[in-house]
Short mmCIF file of C-alpha atoms and ligand atoms in Angstrom, two decimals:
data_model
loop_
_atom_site.label_atom_id
_atom_site.label_comp_id
_atom_site.label_asym_id
_atom_site.label_seq_id
_atom_site.Cartn_x
_atom_site.Cartn_y
_atom_site.Cartn_z
CA MET A 175 0.10 -0.11 0.00
CA THR A 176 1.13 3.56 -0.72
CA ARG A 177 2.41 5.41 2.32
CA CYS A 178 4.11 8.64 0.44
CA ILE A 179 2.97 9.88 -2.90
CA SER A 180 4.28 12.37 -5.55
CA ILE A 181 1.59 13.68 -7.75
CA LEU A 182 2.11 15.01 -11.20
CA GLY A 183 -0.85 17.06 -12.41
CA SER A 184 -2.15 17.71 -8.85
CA THR A 185 -4.74 20.82 -10.00
CA GLY A 186 -6.52 18.67 -12.82
CA SER A 187 -9.55 16.56 -12.29
CA ILE A 188 -7.78 13.27 -11.33
CA GLY A 189 -5.10 15.14 -9.09
CA THR A 190 -7.62 17.11 -6.98
CA GLN A 191 -9.49 13.84 -6.27
CA ALA A 192 -6.23 12.20 -5.78
CA LEU A 193 -5.21 14.52 -3.06
CA GLU A 194 -8.91 13.86 -1.22
CA VAL A 195 -8.16 10.47 -1.45
CA ALA A 196 -4.78 10.49 0.00
CA ASP A 197 -5.99 12.76 2.84
CA GLN A 198 -8.66 10.23 3.66
CA LEU A 199 -6.30 7.40 3.49
CA GLY A 200 -3.22 9.52 5.76
CA ILE A 201 -0.77 8.83 2.95
CA ARG A 202 1.63 11.79 2.77
CA VAL A 203 2.38 13.77 -0.01
CA ALA A 204 5.88 14.36 -1.24
CA ALA A 205 5.74 16.36 -4.41
CA LEU A 206 3.15 18.41 -6.34
CA ALA A 207 3.42 19.11 -9.95
CA ALA A 208 0.89 21.00 -12.15
CA HIS A 209 1.17 23.42 -15.40
CA HIS A 210 0.21 26.73 -14.35
CA ASN A 211 -2.65 27.25 -11.82
CA VAL A 212 -0.71 29.18 -9.20
CA ALA A 213 -3.63 30.01 -6.85
CA LEU A 214 -4.87 26.24 -6.69
CA MET A 215 -1.11 24.89 -6.20
CA GLU A 216 -0.61 27.57 -3.48
CA GLN A 217 -3.79 26.01 -1.78
CA GLN A 218 -2.55 22.80 -2.38
CA VAL A 219 1.31 23.04 -0.99
CA ARG A 220 -0.26 24.93 2.14
CA LYS A 221 -2.64 22.09 2.83
CA TYR A 222 -0.41 19.24 2.25
CA ARG A 223 2.77 20.58 3.18
CA PRO A 224 5.19 18.52 0.14
CA ARG A 225 8.70 19.05 0.17
CA LEU A 226 8.83 19.98 -3.65
CA VAL A 227 6.59 21.71 -5.59
CA THR A 228 6.65 22.57 -9.49
CA LEU A 229 4.93 24.23 -12.25
CA TYR A 230 5.79 23.57 -15.85
CA ASP A 231 5.14 27.22 -16.73
CA GLU A 232 8.23 29.18 -15.75
CA ALA A 233 6.47 32.46 -14.95
CA ALA A 234 3.90 30.77 -13.01
CA ALA A 235 6.44 29.20 -10.99
CA GLN A 236 8.12 32.47 -10.56
CA GLN A 237 4.81 33.86 -9.41
CA LEU A 238 4.26 30.67 -7.20
CA ARG A 239 7.88 31.31 -5.78
CA GLU A 240 6.91 34.64 -4.23
CA CYS A 241 3.43 33.47 -3.02
CA LEU A 242 5.21 30.96 -0.91
CA ALA A 243 7.99 32.96 0.11
CA ASP A 244 6.99 32.28 3.82
CA LEU A 245 7.46 28.54 3.77
CA ASP A 246 10.58 26.24 3.34
CA ILE A 247 9.97 24.41 0.29
CA GLN A 248 11.32 23.98 -3.15
CA VAL A 249 9.66 25.40 -6.17
CA CYS A 250 11.12 24.32 -9.27
CA SER A 251 9.80 24.37 -13.20
CA GLY A 252 9.85 23.10 -16.79
CA MET A 253 10.64 19.21 -17.30
CA PRO A 254 13.94 19.38 -14.93
CA GLY A 255 10.98 20.05 -12.06
CA LEU A 256 8.72 17.41 -13.29
CA LEU A 257 11.51 15.00 -13.41
CA GLU A 258 12.39 15.88 -9.94
CA ALA A 259 8.98 15.40 -8.53
CA ALA A 260 8.98 11.89 -10.28
CA THR A 261 11.94 10.55 -8.92
CA LEU A 262 11.83 12.36 -5.26
CA SER A 263 13.10 9.62 -2.89
CA GLU A 264 10.59 9.62 -0.19
CA ALA A 265 7.71 8.97 -2.53
CA ASP A 266 7.10 5.30 -2.87
CA THR A 267 4.51 6.05 -5.28
CA VAL A 268 4.08 8.40 -8.40
CA LEU A 269 0.51 9.59 -9.61
CA THR A 270 0.86 10.64 -13.12
CA ALA A 271 -1.80 12.59 -13.88
CA VAL A 272 -0.54 15.27 -16.33
CA VAL A 273 -2.17 15.49 -19.57
CA GLY A 274 -0.53 14.69 -22.73
CA MET A 275 3.19 13.45 -24.01
CA VAL A 276 4.84 15.62 -21.22
CA GLY A 277 4.22 13.02 -18.64
CA LEU A 278 6.22 10.27 -20.66
CA ARG A 279 9.96 11.42 -19.45
CA PRO A 280 8.38 11.63 -15.91
CA THR A 281 6.72 8.35 -15.95
CA LEU A 282 10.10 6.39 -17.19
CA ALA A 283 12.27 8.48 -14.71
CA ALA A 284 9.88 7.07 -12.00
CA ILE A 285 10.09 3.59 -13.43
CA GLU A 286 13.96 3.87 -13.33
CA LYS A 287 13.55 4.71 -10.10
CA LYS A 288 11.47 1.62 -8.86
CA LYS A 289 8.51 3.65 -8.07
CA LYS A 290 4.93 2.26 -8.25
CA ILE A 291 3.39 4.12 -11.24
CA ALA A 292 -0.17 4.78 -10.51
CA LEU A 293 -0.87 5.63 -14.21
CA ALA A 294 -3.80 8.34 -14.90
CA ASN A 295 -1.72 9.55 -18.30
CA LYS A 296 -2.58 7.62 -21.36
CA GLU A 297 -0.26 9.02 -23.52
CA THR A 298 2.70 7.19 -21.70
CA LEU A 299 1.29 3.67 -22.62
CA VAL A 300 -0.40 4.81 -26.01
CA CYS A 301 3.15 6.52 -27.34
CA ALA A 302 5.79 4.76 -25.80
CA GLY A 303 3.63 1.27 -24.23
CA GLU A 304 6.59 -1.22 -25.67
CA LEU A 305 9.33 0.91 -23.84
CA VAL A 306 7.52 1.98 -20.94
CA MET A 307 6.39 -1.90 -20.19
CA GLU A 308 9.96 -3.11 -20.79
CA ALA A 309 11.38 -0.43 -18.54
CA ALA A 310 9.02 -1.56 -16.04
CA ASP A 311 10.03 -5.22 -16.04
CA ARG A 312 13.39 -4.49 -16.17
CA CYS A 313 13.26 -2.19 -13.01
CA GLY A 314 10.86 -4.32 -11.27
CA ALA A 315 8.47 -1.09 -11.07
CA GLU A 316 4.77 -2.04 -10.74
CA ILE A 317 2.18 0.09 -13.15
CA VAL A 318 -1.24 0.18 -11.34
CA PRO A 319 -3.83 2.06 -13.50
CA VAL A 320 -5.99 4.70 -12.44
CA ASP A 321 -8.38 4.96 -15.65
CA SER A 322 -11.58 3.53 -14.65
CA GLU A 323 -11.50 0.91 -17.39
CA HIS A 324 -8.11 -0.38 -17.04
CA SER A 325 -8.67 -0.21 -13.33
CA ALA A 326 -11.39 -2.60 -13.83
CA ILE A 327 -9.62 -5.06 -15.73
CA PHE A 328 -6.67 -4.79 -13.56
CA GLN A 329 -9.22 -5.64 -10.61
CA CYS A 330 -10.96 -8.64 -12.53
CA LEU A 331 -7.38 -10.05 -13.44
CA GLN A 332 -6.36 -10.38 -10.09
CA THR A 333 -7.40 -14.20 -9.67
CA CYS A 334 -6.01 -14.88 -12.88
CA ARG A 335 -3.03 -17.14 -12.78
CA SER A 336 -1.80 -16.88 -16.36
CA ARG A 337 -2.70 -14.58 -19.17
CA ASP A 338 -3.28 -17.65 -21.75
CA GLU A 339 -6.39 -18.16 -19.47
CA VAL A 340 -7.63 -14.66 -20.67
CA GLU A 341 -10.22 -15.06 -23.93
CA ARG A 342 -10.52 -11.28 -24.29
CA ILE A 343 -11.14 -8.09 -22.44
CA ILE A 344 -14.11 -5.98 -22.76
CA LEU A 345 -13.83 -2.30 -22.46
CA THR A 346 -16.99 -0.46 -21.62
CA CYS A 347 -17.69 2.77 -23.32
CA SER A 348 -20.00 5.55 -22.16
CA GLY A 349 -20.78 6.28 -25.68
CA GLY A 350 -19.82 10.14 -25.15
CA THR A 351 -22.28 13.00 -25.51
CA PHE A 352 -23.18 12.18 -28.99
CA TYR A 353 -23.99 8.58 -28.67
CA GLY A 354 -27.29 7.70 -30.82
CA LYS A 355 -26.67 10.62 -33.32
CA LYS A 356 -25.93 10.37 -36.80
CA LYS A 357 -22.83 11.72 -38.84
CA ALA A 358 -24.69 14.48 -40.31
CA GLU A 359 -26.00 15.64 -36.94
CA ILE A 360 -22.86 16.01 -35.18
CA ASP A 361 -20.24 17.23 -38.14
CA ARG A 362 -20.54 20.83 -37.50
CA ALA A 363 -21.24 20.36 -33.49
CA SER A 364 -19.80 23.30 -31.25
CA ARG A 365 -17.34 23.33 -28.11
CA GLU A 366 -20.55 23.63 -25.88
CA GLU A 367 -22.34 20.65 -27.12
CA ALA A 368 -19.17 18.47 -27.08
CA LEU A 369 -18.09 19.32 -23.70
CA HIS A 370 -21.36 18.10 -22.24
CA ASN A 371 -20.83 14.80 -20.48
CA PRO A 372 -23.66 13.24 -18.10
CA ASN A 373 -21.78 10.58 -16.25
CA TRP A 374 -18.04 11.75 -15.68
CA ASP A 375 -16.77 14.80 -14.49
CA MET A 376 -13.73 15.12 -16.45
CA GLY A 377 -11.38 17.76 -18.07
CA ALA A 378 -11.86 19.53 -21.52
CA LYS A 379 -9.90 17.47 -23.55
CA VAL A 380 -10.93 14.00 -21.96
CA THR A 381 -14.55 14.81 -22.16
CA LEU A 382 -14.09 15.89 -26.03
CA ASP A 383 -12.19 12.65 -26.66
CA SER A 384 -15.54 10.77 -25.06
CA ALA A 385 -17.17 12.87 -27.50
CA THR A 386 -15.41 11.60 -30.49
CA LEU A 387 -14.73 8.16 -29.09
CA MET A 388 -10.73 8.67 -29.56
CA ASN A 389 -10.59 8.43 -25.83
CA LYS A 390 -12.01 4.66 -26.30
CA GLY A 391 -9.57 4.11 -28.89
CA LEU A 392 -6.39 5.61 -26.80
CA GLU A 393 -7.86 3.01 -24.07
CA VAL A 394 -8.20 0.04 -26.61
CA ILE A 395 -4.20 0.88 -27.14
CA GLU A 396 -3.34 1.44 -23.39
CA ALA A 397 -5.31 -2.15 -22.68
CA MET A 398 -3.36 -3.93 -25.10
CA ARG A 399 -0.03 -2.46 -23.90
CA LEU A 400 -0.84 -2.90 -20.04
CA TYR A 401 -2.29 -6.36 -20.59
CA ARG A 402 0.05 -7.51 -23.55
CA LEU A 403 -3.06 -8.46 -25.86
CA PRO A 404 -3.39 -7.97 -29.43
CA LEU A 405 -6.22 -5.97 -30.88
CA GLU A 406 -8.34 -9.06 -31.71
CA GLN A 407 -8.60 -9.47 -27.70
CA VAL A 408 -9.98 -6.13 -26.87
CA GLN A 409 -13.42 -5.55 -27.52
CA VAL A 410 -15.33 -2.20 -27.17
CA VAL A 411 -18.99 -2.32 -25.86
CA ILE A 412 -21.02 0.79 -25.52
CA HIS A 413 -22.24 0.70 -21.84
CA ARG A 414 -24.45 4.07 -21.34
CA GLU A 415 -24.90 3.67 -17.48
CA SER A 416 -21.16 3.47 -16.82
CA ILE A 417 -21.95 1.09 -13.90
CA ILE A 418 -19.47 -1.87 -15.19
CA HIS A 419 -16.43 0.04 -15.62
CA SER A 420 -15.08 -3.41 -17.64
CA MET A 421 -15.06 -6.95 -18.13
CA VAL A 422 -12.65 -9.91 -18.48
CA GLU A 423 -13.78 -12.88 -20.31
CA TYR A 424 -11.84 -16.22 -19.32
CA LEU A 425 -11.41 -19.14 -21.64
CA ASP A 426 -13.98 -21.13 -19.96
CA GLY A 427 -16.55 -18.48 -20.85
CA ALA A 428 -16.87 -16.60 -17.35
CA VAL A 429 -16.98 -13.07 -17.79
CA LEU A 430 -15.87 -11.17 -14.44
CA ALA A 431 -17.21 -7.53 -14.42
CA GLN A 432 -16.34 -4.79 -11.93
CA MET A 433 -19.07 -2.60 -10.84
CA GLY A 434 -19.54 0.50 -9.05
CA ALA A 435 -20.87 4.15 -9.00
CA PRO A 436 -19.05 6.32 -11.79
CA ASP A 437 -16.80 7.93 -9.10
CA MET A 438 -13.09 8.44 -10.16
CA ARG A 439 -12.09 8.37 -6.52
CA LEU A 440 -12.75 4.46 -6.57
CA PRO A 441 -10.11 3.54 -9.30
CA ILE A 442 -7.66 5.99 -7.73
CA GLN A 443 -8.19 4.63 -4.23
CA TYR A 444 -7.49 1.00 -5.50
CA ALA A 445 -4.29 2.40 -7.10
CA MET A 446 -3.17 3.53 -3.85
CA THR A 447 -4.26 0.41 -1.49
CA HIS A 448 -3.75 -2.13 -4.10
CA PRO A 449 -3.45 -5.23 -3.24
CA TYR A 450 -5.66 -4.22 -0.02
CA ARG A 451 -8.85 -2.37 0.01
CA LYS A 452 -10.01 0.06 2.44
CA ALA A 453 -13.20 2.26 3.39
CA SER A 454 -14.12 4.64 0.77
CA PRO A 455 -16.48 8.03 1.22
CA ALA A 456 -17.65 7.79 -2.52
CA GLN A 457 -20.99 6.88 -2.90
CA LYS A 458 -22.14 3.10 -3.14
CA LEU A 459 -23.76 1.37 -6.02
CA ASP A 460 -27.28 0.66 -5.29
CA LEU A 461 -28.60 -2.03 -7.86
CA LEU A 462 -32.22 -1.56 -7.12
CA THR A 463 -32.17 2.15 -8.04
CA CYS A 464 -29.59 2.01 -10.89
CA GLY A 465 -31.67 1.01 -13.60
CA PRO A 466 -31.30 -1.72 -16.24
CA LEU A 467 -27.98 -1.93 -17.81
CA THR A 468 -27.61 -1.86 -21.54
CA PHE A 469 -25.06 -2.81 -24.04
CA ALA A 470 -24.46 -2.23 -27.73
CA ALA A 471 -21.80 -2.17 -30.31
CA PRO A 472 -19.93 1.02 -31.31
CA ASP A 473 -20.73 3.29 -34.35
CA LEU A 474 -17.68 3.11 -36.54
CA ASP A 475 -18.98 5.64 -39.23
CA THR A 476 -20.13 7.92 -37.18
CA PHE A 477 -17.27 8.08 -34.67
CA PRO A 478 -14.34 7.30 -37.09
CA CYS A 479 -12.03 8.22 -34.34
CA LEU A 480 -12.27 4.96 -32.78
CA ARG A 481 -11.42 3.36 -36.20
CA LEU A 482 -8.55 5.31 -36.70
CA ALA A 483 -7.22 4.10 -33.36
CA MET A 484 -7.75 0.64 -33.92
CA GLU A 485 -5.98 0.94 -36.94
CA ALA A 486 -2.87 2.53 -35.20
CA ALA A 487 -2.99 -0.23 -32.89
CA ARG A 488 -2.82 -2.72 -35.50
CA LYS A 489 0.13 -0.94 -37.31
CA GLY A 490 2.09 -0.50 -33.84
CA GLY A 491 5.30 1.43 -33.87
CA THR A 492 5.22 5.06 -34.13
CA ALA A 493 1.46 5.04 -35.46
CA CYS A 494 0.33 5.28 -31.89
CA ALA A 495 2.42 8.39 -31.27
CA VAL A 496 1.45 9.86 -34.46
CA LEU A 497 -2.46 9.38 -33.43
CA ASN A 498 -2.17 10.78 -30.35
CA GLY A 499 -0.17 13.62 -31.14
CA ALA A 500 -2.44 14.46 -34.31
CA ASN A 501 -5.50 13.95 -32.03
CA GLU A 502 -4.08 16.47 -29.48
CA ALA A 503 -3.36 19.11 -32.16
CA ALA A 504 -6.58 18.58 -33.40
CA ASP A 505 -8.46 18.60 -30.17
CA ALA A 506 -6.79 22.26 -29.34
CA LEU A 507 -7.98 23.55 -32.69
CA PHE A 508 -11.60 22.51 -32.00
CA LEU A 509 -11.41 23.86 -28.38
CA GLN A 510 -10.15 27.22 -29.80
CA GLY A 511 -13.41 27.39 -32.07
CA ARG A 512 -11.37 26.82 -35.26
CA ILE A 513 -12.75 23.63 -36.96
CA VAL A 514 -15.67 21.89 -36.29
CA PHE A 515 -16.31 18.74 -34.52
CA GLY A 516 -16.25 16.35 -37.91
CA GLN A 517 -12.86 17.80 -39.07
CA ILE A 518 -11.15 16.04 -35.92
CA PRO A 519 -11.03 13.00 -37.55
CA ILE A 520 -10.21 14.10 -41.09
CA LEU A 521 -6.95 15.84 -39.63
CA VAL A 522 -6.06 12.89 -37.39
CA ALA A 523 -6.44 10.64 -40.68
CA SER A 524 -4.37 13.10 -42.77
CA ALA A 525 -1.47 13.04 -40.13
CA LEU A 526 -1.73 9.42 -40.07
CA ARG A 527 -1.23 9.46 -44.07
CA GLU A 528 1.85 11.88 -44.07
CA VAL A 529 3.88 11.20 -41.11
CA PRO A 530 6.80 8.41 -41.97
CA TYR A 531 6.00 5.23 -40.17
CA ILE A 532 8.88 3.34 -38.08
CA SER A 533 8.07 0.11 -36.66
CA HIS A 534 10.48 -0.20 -33.77
CA PRO A 535 11.20 3.28 -32.90
CA THR A 536 13.52 4.70 -30.09
CA LEU A 537 12.26 7.38 -27.41
CA GLU A 538 13.75 10.28 -29.63
CA GLU A 539 12.01 8.61 -32.51
CA ILE A 540 8.84 8.49 -30.68
CA LEU A 541 8.90 12.09 -29.72
CA GLN A 542 9.85 13.19 -33.09
CA ALA A 543 7.16 11.30 -34.40
CA ASP A 544 4.63 13.15 -32.00
CA ALA A 545 6.02 16.70 -33.19
CA GLN A 546 5.92 15.66 -37.09
CA ALA A 547 1.80 14.43 -36.22
CA ARG A 548 1.43 17.93 -34.66
CA ALA A 549 2.67 19.88 -37.48
CA ALA A 550 0.88 17.54 -40.32
CA VAL A 551 -2.30 18.79 -38.60
CA GLN A 552 -1.06 22.44 -38.68
CA THR A 553 -0.54 21.85 -42.29
CA ALA A 554 -3.69 19.93 -43.06
CA TYR A 555 -5.81 22.78 -41.12
CA ALA A 556 -4.11 25.33 -43.17
CA GLN A 557 -5.45 23.34 -46.58
CA LEU A 558 -8.87 23.33 -44.93
CA GLN A 559 -8.88 27.45 -44.98
MG1 LIG B 15 -11.92 5.91 -19.36
#
């Protein structure tokens, strides 16, 4: 069980909930890291008194230094600050909840220090899954997923003796904001329409990725890497109620499902208490009032992002890093109101066509593919105008 934790991405949705859980469980906080939110970070530092705090943005870090002048605390910035937060000696666990590729280097650094990784940064496994899993094996670092679906699978695999016993894993998907709609109805959807999610309270990028189903596509890749399964053994099923968080089907036909109220504090807590369980203040599931549970196949024509992700997953190599980088760039354009919803997959597909493919990339080649993908999206965007 976790005794002392460093939280990368502490001001975001996962980070703030993780601090709440750590508080509840009496877990010490060694380091806090975030992008630029000075006000919230100051509050968190005063409450949790970590030894080290870091803001990625240099100007914000300078502002924070001034705010915290009365405290004896190290305030860092940039990638060196993130790396220091990820490798601090007193932390046994590092929660990686930063958004995007920026989480890759700190995660690898924490693995090298044999930390338990509570992984909430999808990009790490999506872009560099082979490298990350190989490093974790080599260093003997444990990776415990925080994403609700992967935590569900992790929990359903606890009694599994050999991976050969697994027939497939079944990732459930809420379907996102536009479930049931047809392509023509959502092609020109706005930021406000796309960011409305009834079940989960998440950041803007993840909510948008839930609406395009890219989030599920990234999770398929994440699951393949984490559980070392081919694409054929990962199935996506739409489950609107978000009560079953995912399932594992075994060879004998037995299907184990992990259920619970849709509350991120549950998978966050399990990542900290694993292999044990502790009481949680999160809402309990009431089977008598949660309503019927429904299942359906995803509509790949209306949501081409999921299809693109599966193609990238099958291809492997740099394809997944290109998919992810292109998606981040296209998401940013959409969130700035510069493209419409239906143009997100068009831009991602164009990057997948344009960026040269490498089958067994190094970390440098992965980072390069990511940069090329972002550039390819900008080029394709310019051609749309
Ligand atoms: Mg998820």
